[in-house]
Short mmCIF file of N, CA and C and ligand atoms in Angstrom, two decimals:
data_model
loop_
_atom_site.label_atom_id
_atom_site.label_comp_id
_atom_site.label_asym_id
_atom_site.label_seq_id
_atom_site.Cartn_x
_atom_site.Cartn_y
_atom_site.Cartn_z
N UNK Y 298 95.77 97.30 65.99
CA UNK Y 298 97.19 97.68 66.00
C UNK Y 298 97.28 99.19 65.98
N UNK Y 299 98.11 99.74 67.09
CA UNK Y 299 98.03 101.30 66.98
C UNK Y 299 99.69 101.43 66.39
N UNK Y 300 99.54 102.81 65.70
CA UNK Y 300 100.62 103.25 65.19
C UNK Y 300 101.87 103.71 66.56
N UNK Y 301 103.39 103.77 66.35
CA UNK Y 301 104.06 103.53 67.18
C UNK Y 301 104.16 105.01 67.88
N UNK Y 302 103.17 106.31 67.14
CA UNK Y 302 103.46 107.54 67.62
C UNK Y 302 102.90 108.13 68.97
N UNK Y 303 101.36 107.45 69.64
CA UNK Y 303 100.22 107.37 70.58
C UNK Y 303 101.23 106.81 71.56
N UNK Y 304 102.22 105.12 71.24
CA UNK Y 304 102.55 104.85 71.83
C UNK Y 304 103.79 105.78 72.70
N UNK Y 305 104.48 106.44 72.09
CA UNK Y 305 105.59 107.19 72.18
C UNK Y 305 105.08 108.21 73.38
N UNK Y 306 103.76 108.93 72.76
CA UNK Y 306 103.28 109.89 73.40
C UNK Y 306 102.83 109.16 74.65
N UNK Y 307 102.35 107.93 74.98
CA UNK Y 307 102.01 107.76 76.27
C UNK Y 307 103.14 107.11 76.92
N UNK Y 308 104.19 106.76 76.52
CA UNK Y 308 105.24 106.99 77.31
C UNK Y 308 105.97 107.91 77.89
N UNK Y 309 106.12 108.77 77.16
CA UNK Y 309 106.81 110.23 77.46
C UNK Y 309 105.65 110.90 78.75
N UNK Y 310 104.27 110.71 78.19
CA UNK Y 310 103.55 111.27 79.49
C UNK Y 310 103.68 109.95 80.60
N UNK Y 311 103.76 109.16 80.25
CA UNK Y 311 103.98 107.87 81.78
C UNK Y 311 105.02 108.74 82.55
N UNK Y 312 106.18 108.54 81.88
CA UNK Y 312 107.57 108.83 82.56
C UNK Y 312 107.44 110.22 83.42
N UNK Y 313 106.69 111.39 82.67
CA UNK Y 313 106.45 112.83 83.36
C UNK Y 313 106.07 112.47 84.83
N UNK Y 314 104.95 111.42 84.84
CA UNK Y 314 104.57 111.12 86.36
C UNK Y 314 105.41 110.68 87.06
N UNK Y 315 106.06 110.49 86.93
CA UNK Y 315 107.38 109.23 87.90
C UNK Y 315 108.46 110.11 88.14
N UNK Y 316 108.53 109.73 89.81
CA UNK Y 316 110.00 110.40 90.48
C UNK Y 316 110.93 109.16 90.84
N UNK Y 317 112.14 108.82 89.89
CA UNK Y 317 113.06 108.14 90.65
C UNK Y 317 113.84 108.88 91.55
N UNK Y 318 114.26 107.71 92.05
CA UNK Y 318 115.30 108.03 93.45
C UNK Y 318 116.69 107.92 92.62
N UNK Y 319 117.24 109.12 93.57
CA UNK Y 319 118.58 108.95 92.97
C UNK Y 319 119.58 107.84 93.10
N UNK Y 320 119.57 106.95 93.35
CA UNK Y 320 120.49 105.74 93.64
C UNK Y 320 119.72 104.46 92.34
N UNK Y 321 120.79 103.75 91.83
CA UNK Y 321 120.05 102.87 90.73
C UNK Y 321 119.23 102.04 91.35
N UNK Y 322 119.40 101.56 92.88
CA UNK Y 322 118.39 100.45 93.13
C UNK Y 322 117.58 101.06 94.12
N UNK Y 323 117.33 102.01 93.32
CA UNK Y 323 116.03 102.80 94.38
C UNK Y 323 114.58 102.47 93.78
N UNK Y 324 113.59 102.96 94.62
CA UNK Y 324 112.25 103.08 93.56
C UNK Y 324 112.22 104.83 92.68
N UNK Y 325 111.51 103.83 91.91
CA UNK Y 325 110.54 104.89 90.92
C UNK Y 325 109.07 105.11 91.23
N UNK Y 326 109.05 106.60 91.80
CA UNK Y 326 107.20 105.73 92.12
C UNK Y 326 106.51 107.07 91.27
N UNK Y 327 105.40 106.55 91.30
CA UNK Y 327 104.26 107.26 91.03
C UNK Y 327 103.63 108.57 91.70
N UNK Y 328 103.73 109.13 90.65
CA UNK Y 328 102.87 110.39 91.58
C UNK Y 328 101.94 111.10 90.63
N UNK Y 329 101.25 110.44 90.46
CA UNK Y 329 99.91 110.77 89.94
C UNK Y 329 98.53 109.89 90.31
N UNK Y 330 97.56 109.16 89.80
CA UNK Y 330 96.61 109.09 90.33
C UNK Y 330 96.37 107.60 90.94
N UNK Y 331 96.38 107.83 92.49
CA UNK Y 331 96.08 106.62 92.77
C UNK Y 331 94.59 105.95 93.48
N UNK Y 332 94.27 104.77 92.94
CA UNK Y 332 92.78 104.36 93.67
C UNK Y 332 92.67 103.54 94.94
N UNK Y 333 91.30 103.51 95.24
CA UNK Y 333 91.27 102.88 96.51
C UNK Y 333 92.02 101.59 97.38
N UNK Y 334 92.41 101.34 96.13
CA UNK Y 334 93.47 99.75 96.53
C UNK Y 334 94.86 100.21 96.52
N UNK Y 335 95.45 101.13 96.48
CA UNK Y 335 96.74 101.37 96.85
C UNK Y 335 97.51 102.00 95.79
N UNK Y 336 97.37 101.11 94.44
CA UNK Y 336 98.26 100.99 93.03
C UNK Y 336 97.77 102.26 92.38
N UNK Y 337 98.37 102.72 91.85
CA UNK Y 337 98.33 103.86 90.58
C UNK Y 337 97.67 103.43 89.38
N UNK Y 338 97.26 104.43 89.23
CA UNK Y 338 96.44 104.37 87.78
C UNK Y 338 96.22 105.39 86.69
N UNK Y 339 97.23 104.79 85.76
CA UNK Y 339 97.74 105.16 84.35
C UNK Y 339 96.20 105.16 83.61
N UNK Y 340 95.60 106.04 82.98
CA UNK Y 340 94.82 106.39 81.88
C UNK Y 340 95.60 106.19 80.48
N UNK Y 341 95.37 106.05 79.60
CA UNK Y 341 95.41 105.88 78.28
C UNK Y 341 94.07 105.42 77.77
N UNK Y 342 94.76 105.96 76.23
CA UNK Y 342 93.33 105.59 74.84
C UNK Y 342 93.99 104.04 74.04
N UNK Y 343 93.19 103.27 74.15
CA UNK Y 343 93.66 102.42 73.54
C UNK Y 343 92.62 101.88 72.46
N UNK Y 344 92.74 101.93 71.01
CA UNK Y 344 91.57 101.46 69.56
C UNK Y 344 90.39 102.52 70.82
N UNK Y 345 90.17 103.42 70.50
CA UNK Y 345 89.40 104.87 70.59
C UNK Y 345 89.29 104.59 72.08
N UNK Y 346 89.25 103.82 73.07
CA UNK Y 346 88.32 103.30 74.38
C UNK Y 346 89.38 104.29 75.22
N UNK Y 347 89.21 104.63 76.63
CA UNK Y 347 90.09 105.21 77.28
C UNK Y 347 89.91 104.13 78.60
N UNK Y 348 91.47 103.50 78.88
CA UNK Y 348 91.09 102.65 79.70
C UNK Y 348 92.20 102.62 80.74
N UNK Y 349 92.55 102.35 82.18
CA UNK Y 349 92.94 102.80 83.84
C UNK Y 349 93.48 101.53 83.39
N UNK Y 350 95.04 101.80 83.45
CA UNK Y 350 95.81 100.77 83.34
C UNK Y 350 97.01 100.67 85.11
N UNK Y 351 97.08 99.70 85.73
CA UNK Y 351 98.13 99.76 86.73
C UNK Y 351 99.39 100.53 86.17
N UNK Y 352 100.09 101.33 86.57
CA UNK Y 352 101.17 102.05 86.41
C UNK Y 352 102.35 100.94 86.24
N UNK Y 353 102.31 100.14 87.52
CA UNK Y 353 103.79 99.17 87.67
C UNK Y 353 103.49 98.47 85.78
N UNK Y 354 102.38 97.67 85.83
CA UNK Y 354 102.12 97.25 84.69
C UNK Y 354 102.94 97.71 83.39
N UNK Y 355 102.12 99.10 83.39
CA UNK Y 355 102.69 99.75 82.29
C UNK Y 355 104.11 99.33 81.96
N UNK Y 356 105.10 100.10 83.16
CA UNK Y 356 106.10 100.28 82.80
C UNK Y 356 107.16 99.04 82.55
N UNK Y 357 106.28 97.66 83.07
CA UNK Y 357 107.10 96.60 82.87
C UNK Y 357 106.51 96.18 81.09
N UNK Y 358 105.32 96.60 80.56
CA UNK Y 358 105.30 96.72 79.31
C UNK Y 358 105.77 97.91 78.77
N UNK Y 359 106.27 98.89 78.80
CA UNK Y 359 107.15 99.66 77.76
C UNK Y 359 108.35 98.70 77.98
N UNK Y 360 109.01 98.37 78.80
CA UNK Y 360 110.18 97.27 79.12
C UNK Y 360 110.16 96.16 77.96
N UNK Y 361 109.37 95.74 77.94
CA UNK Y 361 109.01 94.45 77.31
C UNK Y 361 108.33 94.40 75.79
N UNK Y 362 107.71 95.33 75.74
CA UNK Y 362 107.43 95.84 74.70
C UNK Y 362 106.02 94.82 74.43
N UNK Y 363 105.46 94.08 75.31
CA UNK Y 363 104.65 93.44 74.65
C UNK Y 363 103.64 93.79 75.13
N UNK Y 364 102.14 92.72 74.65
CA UNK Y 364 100.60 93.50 75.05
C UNK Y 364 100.89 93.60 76.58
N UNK Y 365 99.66 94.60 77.32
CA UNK Y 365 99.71 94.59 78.56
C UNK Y 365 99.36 93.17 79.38
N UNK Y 366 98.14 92.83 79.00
CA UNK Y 366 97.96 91.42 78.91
C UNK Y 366 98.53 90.10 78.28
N UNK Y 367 99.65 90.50 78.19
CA UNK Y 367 100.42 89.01 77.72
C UNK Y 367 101.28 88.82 78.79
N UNK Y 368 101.53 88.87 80.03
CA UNK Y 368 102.32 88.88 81.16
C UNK Y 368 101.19 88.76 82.40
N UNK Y 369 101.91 87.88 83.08
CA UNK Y 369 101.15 87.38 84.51
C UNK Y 369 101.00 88.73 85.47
N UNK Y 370 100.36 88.56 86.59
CA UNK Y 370 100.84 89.13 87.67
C UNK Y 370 102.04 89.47 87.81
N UNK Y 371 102.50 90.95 88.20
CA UNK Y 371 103.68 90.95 88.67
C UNK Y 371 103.83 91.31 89.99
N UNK Y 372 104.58 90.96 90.63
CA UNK Y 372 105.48 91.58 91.73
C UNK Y 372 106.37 92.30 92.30
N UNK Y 373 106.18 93.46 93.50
CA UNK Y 373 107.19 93.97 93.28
C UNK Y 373 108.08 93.79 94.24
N UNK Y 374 109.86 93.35 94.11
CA UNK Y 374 110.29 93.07 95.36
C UNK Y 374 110.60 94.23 96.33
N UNK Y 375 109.91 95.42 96.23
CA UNK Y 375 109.80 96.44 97.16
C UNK Y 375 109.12 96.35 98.06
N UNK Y 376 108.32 95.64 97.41
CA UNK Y 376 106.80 96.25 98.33
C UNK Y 376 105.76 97.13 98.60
N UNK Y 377 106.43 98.11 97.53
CA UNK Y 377 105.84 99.25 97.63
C UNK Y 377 105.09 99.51 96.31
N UNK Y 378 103.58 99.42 96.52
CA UNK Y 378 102.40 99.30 95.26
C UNK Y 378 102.61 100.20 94.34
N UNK Y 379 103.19 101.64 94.76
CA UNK Y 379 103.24 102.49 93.32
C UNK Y 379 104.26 102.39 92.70
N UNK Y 380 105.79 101.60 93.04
CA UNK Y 380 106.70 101.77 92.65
C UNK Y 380 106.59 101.03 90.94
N UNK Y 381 107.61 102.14 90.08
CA UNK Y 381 107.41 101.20 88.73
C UNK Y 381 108.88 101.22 87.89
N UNK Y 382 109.81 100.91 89.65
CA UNK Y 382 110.88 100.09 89.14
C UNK Y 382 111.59 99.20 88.20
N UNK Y 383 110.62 99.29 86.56
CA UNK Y 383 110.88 97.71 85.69
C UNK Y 383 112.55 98.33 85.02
N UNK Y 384 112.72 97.19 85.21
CA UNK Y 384 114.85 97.47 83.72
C UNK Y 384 114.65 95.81 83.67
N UNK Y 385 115.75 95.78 82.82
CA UNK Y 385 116.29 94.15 82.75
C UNK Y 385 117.06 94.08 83.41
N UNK Y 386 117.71 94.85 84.28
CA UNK Y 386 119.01 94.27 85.22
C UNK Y 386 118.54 93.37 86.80
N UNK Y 387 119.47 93.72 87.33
CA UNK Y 387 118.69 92.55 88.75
C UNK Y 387 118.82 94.05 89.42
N UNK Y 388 118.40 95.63 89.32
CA UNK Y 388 117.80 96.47 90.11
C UNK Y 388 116.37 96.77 89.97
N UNK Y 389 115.74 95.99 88.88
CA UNK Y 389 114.55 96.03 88.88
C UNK Y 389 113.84 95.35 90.04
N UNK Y 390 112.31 96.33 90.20
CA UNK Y 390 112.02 96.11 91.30
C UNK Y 390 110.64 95.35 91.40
N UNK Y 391 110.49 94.83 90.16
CA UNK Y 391 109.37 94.22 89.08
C UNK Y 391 109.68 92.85 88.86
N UNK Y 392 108.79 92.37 89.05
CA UNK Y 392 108.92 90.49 88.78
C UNK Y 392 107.73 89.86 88.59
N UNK Y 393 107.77 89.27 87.04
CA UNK Y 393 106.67 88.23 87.28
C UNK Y 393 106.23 87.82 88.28
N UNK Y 394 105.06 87.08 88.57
CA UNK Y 394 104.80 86.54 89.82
C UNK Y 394 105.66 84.66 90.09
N UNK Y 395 105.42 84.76 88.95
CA UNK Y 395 106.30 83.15 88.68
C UNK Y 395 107.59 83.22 88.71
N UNK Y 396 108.43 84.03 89.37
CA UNK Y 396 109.49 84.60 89.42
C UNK Y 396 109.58 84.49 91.10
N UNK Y 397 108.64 84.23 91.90
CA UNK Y 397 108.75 84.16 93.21
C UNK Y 397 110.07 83.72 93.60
N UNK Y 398 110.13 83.06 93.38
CA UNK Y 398 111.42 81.90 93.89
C UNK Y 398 112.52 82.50 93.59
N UNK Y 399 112.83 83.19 92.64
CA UNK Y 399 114.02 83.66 91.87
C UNK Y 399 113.79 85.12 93.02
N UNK Y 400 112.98 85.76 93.33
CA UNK Y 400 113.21 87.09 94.23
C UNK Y 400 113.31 86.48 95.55
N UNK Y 401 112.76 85.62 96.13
CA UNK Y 401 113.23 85.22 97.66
C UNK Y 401 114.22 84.85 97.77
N UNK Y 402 115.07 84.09 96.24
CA UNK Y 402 116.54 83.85 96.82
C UNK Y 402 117.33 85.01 96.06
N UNK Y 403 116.69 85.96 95.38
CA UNK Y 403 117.70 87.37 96.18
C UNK Y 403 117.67 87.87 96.99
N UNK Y 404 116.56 87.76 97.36
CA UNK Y 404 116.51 88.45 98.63
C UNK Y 404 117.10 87.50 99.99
N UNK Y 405 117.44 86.81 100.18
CA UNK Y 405 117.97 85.70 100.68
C UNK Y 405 119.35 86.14 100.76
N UNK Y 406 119.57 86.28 99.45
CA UNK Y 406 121.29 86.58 99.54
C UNK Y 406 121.44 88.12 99.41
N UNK Y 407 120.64 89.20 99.82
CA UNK Y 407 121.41 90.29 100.14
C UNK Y 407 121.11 91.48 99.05
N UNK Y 408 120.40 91.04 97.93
CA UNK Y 408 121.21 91.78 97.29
C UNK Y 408 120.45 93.16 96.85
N UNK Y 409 119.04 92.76 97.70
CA UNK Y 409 118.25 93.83 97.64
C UNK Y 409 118.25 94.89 98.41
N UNK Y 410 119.04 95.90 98.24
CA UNK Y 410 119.09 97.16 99.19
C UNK Y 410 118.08 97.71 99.91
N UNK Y 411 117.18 97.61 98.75
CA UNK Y 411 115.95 98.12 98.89
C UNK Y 411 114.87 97.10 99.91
N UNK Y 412 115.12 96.50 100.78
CA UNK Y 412 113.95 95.82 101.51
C UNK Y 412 113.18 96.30 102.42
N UNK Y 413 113.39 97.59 102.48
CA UNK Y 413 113.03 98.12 103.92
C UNK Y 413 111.38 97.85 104.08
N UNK Y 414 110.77 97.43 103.47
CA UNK Y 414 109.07 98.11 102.68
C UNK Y 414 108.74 96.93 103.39
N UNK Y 415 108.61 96.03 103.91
CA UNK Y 415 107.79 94.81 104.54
C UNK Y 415 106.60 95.13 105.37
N UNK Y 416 106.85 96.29 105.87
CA UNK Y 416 105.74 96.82 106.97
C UNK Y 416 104.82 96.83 106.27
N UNK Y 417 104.70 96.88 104.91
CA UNK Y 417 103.24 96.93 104.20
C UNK Y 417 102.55 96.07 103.83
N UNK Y 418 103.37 94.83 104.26
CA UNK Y 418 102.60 93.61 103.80
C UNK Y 418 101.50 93.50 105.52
N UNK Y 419 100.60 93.03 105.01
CA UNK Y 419 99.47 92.50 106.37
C UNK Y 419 98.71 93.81 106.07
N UNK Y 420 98.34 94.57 105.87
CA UNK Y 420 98.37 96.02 106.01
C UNK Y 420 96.42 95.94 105.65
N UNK Y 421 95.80 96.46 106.41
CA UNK Y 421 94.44 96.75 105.95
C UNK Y 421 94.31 97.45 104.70
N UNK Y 422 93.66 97.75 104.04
CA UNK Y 422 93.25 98.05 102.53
C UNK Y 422 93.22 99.45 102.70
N UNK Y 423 92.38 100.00 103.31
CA UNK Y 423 92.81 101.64 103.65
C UNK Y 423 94.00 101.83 104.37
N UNK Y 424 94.43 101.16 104.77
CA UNK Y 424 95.80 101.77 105.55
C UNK Y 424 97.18 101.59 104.17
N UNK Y 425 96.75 100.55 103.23
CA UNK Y 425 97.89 100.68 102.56
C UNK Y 425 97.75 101.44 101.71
N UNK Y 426 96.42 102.07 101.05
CA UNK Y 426 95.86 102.96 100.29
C UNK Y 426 96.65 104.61 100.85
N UNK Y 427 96.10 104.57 101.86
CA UNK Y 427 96.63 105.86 102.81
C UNK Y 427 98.17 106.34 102.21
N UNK Y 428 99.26 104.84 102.67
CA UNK Y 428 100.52 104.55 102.99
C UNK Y 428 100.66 105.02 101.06
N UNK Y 429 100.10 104.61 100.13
CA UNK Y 429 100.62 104.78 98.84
C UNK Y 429 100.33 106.66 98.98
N UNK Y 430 98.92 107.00 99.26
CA UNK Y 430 98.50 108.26 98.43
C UNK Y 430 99.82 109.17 99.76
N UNK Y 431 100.05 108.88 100.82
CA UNK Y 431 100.90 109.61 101.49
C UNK Y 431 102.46 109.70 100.50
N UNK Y 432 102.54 108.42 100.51
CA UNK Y 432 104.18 108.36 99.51
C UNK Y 432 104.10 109.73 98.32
N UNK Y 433 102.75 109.32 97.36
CA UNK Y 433 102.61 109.85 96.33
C UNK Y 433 102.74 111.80 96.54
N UNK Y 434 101.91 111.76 97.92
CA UNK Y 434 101.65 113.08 97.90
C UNK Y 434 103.53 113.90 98.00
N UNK Y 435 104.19 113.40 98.87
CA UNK Y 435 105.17 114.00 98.85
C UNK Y 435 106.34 114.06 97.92
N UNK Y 436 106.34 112.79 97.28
CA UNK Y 436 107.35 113.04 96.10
C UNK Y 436 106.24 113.70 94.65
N UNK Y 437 105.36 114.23 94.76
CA UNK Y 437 104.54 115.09 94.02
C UNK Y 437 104.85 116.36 94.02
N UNK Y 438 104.82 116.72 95.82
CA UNK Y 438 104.89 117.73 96.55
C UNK Y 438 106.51 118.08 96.23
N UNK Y 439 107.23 117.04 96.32
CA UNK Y 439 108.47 117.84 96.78
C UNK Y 439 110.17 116.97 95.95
N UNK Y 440 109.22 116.04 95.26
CA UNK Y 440 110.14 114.77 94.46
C UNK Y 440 110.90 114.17 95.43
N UNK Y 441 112.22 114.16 95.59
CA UNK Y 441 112.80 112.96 96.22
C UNK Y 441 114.15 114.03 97.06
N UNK Y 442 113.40 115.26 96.97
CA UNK Y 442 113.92 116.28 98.22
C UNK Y 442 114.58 116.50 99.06
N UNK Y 443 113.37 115.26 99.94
CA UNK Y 443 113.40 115.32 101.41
C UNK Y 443 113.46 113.71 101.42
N UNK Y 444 114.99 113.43 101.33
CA UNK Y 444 114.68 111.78 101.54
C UNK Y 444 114.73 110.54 102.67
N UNK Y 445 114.54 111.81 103.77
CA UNK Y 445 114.68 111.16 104.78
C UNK Y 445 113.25 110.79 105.24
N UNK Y 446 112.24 111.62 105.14
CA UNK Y 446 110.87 111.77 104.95
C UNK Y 446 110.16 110.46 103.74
N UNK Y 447 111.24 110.16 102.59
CA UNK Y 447 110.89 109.49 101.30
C UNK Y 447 111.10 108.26 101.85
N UNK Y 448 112.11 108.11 102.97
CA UNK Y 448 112.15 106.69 103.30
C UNK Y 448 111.29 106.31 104.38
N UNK Y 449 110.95 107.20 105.11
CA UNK Y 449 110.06 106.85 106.31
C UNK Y 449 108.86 106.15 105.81
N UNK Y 450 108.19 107.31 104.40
CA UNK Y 450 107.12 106.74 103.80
C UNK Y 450 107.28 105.23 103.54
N UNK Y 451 108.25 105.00 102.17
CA UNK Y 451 108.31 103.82 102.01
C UNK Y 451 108.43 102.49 102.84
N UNK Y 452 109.17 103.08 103.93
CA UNK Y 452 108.82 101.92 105.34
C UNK Y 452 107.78 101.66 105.58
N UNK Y 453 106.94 102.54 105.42
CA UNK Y 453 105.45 102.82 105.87
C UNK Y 453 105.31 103.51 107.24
N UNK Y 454 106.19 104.47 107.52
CA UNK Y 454 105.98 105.08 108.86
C UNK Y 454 105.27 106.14 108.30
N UNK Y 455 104.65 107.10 109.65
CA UNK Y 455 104.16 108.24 109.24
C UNK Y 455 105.25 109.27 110.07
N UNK Y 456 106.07 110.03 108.82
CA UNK Y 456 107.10 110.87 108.87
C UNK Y 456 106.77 111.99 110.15
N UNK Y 457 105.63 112.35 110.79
CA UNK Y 457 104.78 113.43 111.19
C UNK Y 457 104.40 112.62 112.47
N UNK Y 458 104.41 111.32 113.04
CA UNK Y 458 104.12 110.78 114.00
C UNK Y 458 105.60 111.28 115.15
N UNK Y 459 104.83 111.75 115.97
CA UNK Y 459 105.81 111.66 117.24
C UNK Y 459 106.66 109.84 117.47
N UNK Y 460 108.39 110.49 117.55
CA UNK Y 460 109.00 109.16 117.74
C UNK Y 460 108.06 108.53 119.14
N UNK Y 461 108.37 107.46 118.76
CA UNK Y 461 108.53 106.14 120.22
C UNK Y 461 109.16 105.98 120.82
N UNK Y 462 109.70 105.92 122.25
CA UNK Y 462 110.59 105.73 122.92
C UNK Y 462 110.50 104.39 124.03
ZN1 ZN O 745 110.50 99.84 94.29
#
């Protein structure tokens, strides 16, 4: 059992990493360290050990308040691996995985603004890796700035590619 002050402190540094978007049903993403599989990765000390926790994770446990491991898989209905969208309202962008059903029929009915992110599903492992550390680099670089650039990312376009015609 750790005292509630470590915990405090690694929230306050979680949150430092994270750029939300200005709109409530936007993402929150990550911009700090991400690994070869796409997702972000939160460091913390936990009983002396220092251990690489998923970011989305995290933040659906400060939410919840419970162990990191007492919650399934989650999902995010973005799509987008660094995002760490968790609230209790229906703009969260975080869902159990057993929650499937309950996000396809929001998403069904509309109510997700946020869907644009599908292009990332099918996605080779380096290419979605790429698609996160690109997201990351610019709202690092420049927060949520340039958001015309912030959405291209999250589509998964590359902002810098000559259009198509
Ligand atoms: Zn999101």
């Amino acid at each position: 059992m750790v005292t509630s002050r470590p915990a405090v402190n690694a929230a306050e540094r979680f949150w430092s990493k994270v750029v939300k978007g200005p709109a409530q049903g936007d993402c929150w993403l990550w911009a700090a360290a991400v690994g070869d599989d796409g997702y972000g990765r939160f460091t913390l000390n936990a009983d002396g050990r220092t251990v690489a926790v998923r970011p989305h994770r995290f933040a659906f446990h400060l939410l919840h308040g419970s162990d990191l491991d007492a919650f399934g898989p989650l999902m995010h209905t973005c799509d987008v691996p660094i995002c760490v969208h968790a609230t209790a309202d229906t703009f969260t962008h975080l869902v159990e995985g057993t929650s499937r059903s309950n996000m396809l029929d929001r998403l069904a009915k509309g109510r997700d603004a946020n869907g644009s992110s599908f292009r990332w599903r099918g996605l080779a492992r380096a290419q979605f890796a790429a698609g996160s550390v690109a997201l990351r680099d610019e709202v690092r670089a420049h927060g949520w700035d340039r958001p015309l650039r912030v959405a291209a990312l999250l589509a998964g376009v590359d902002p810098d590619a000559p259009t198509l015609f």
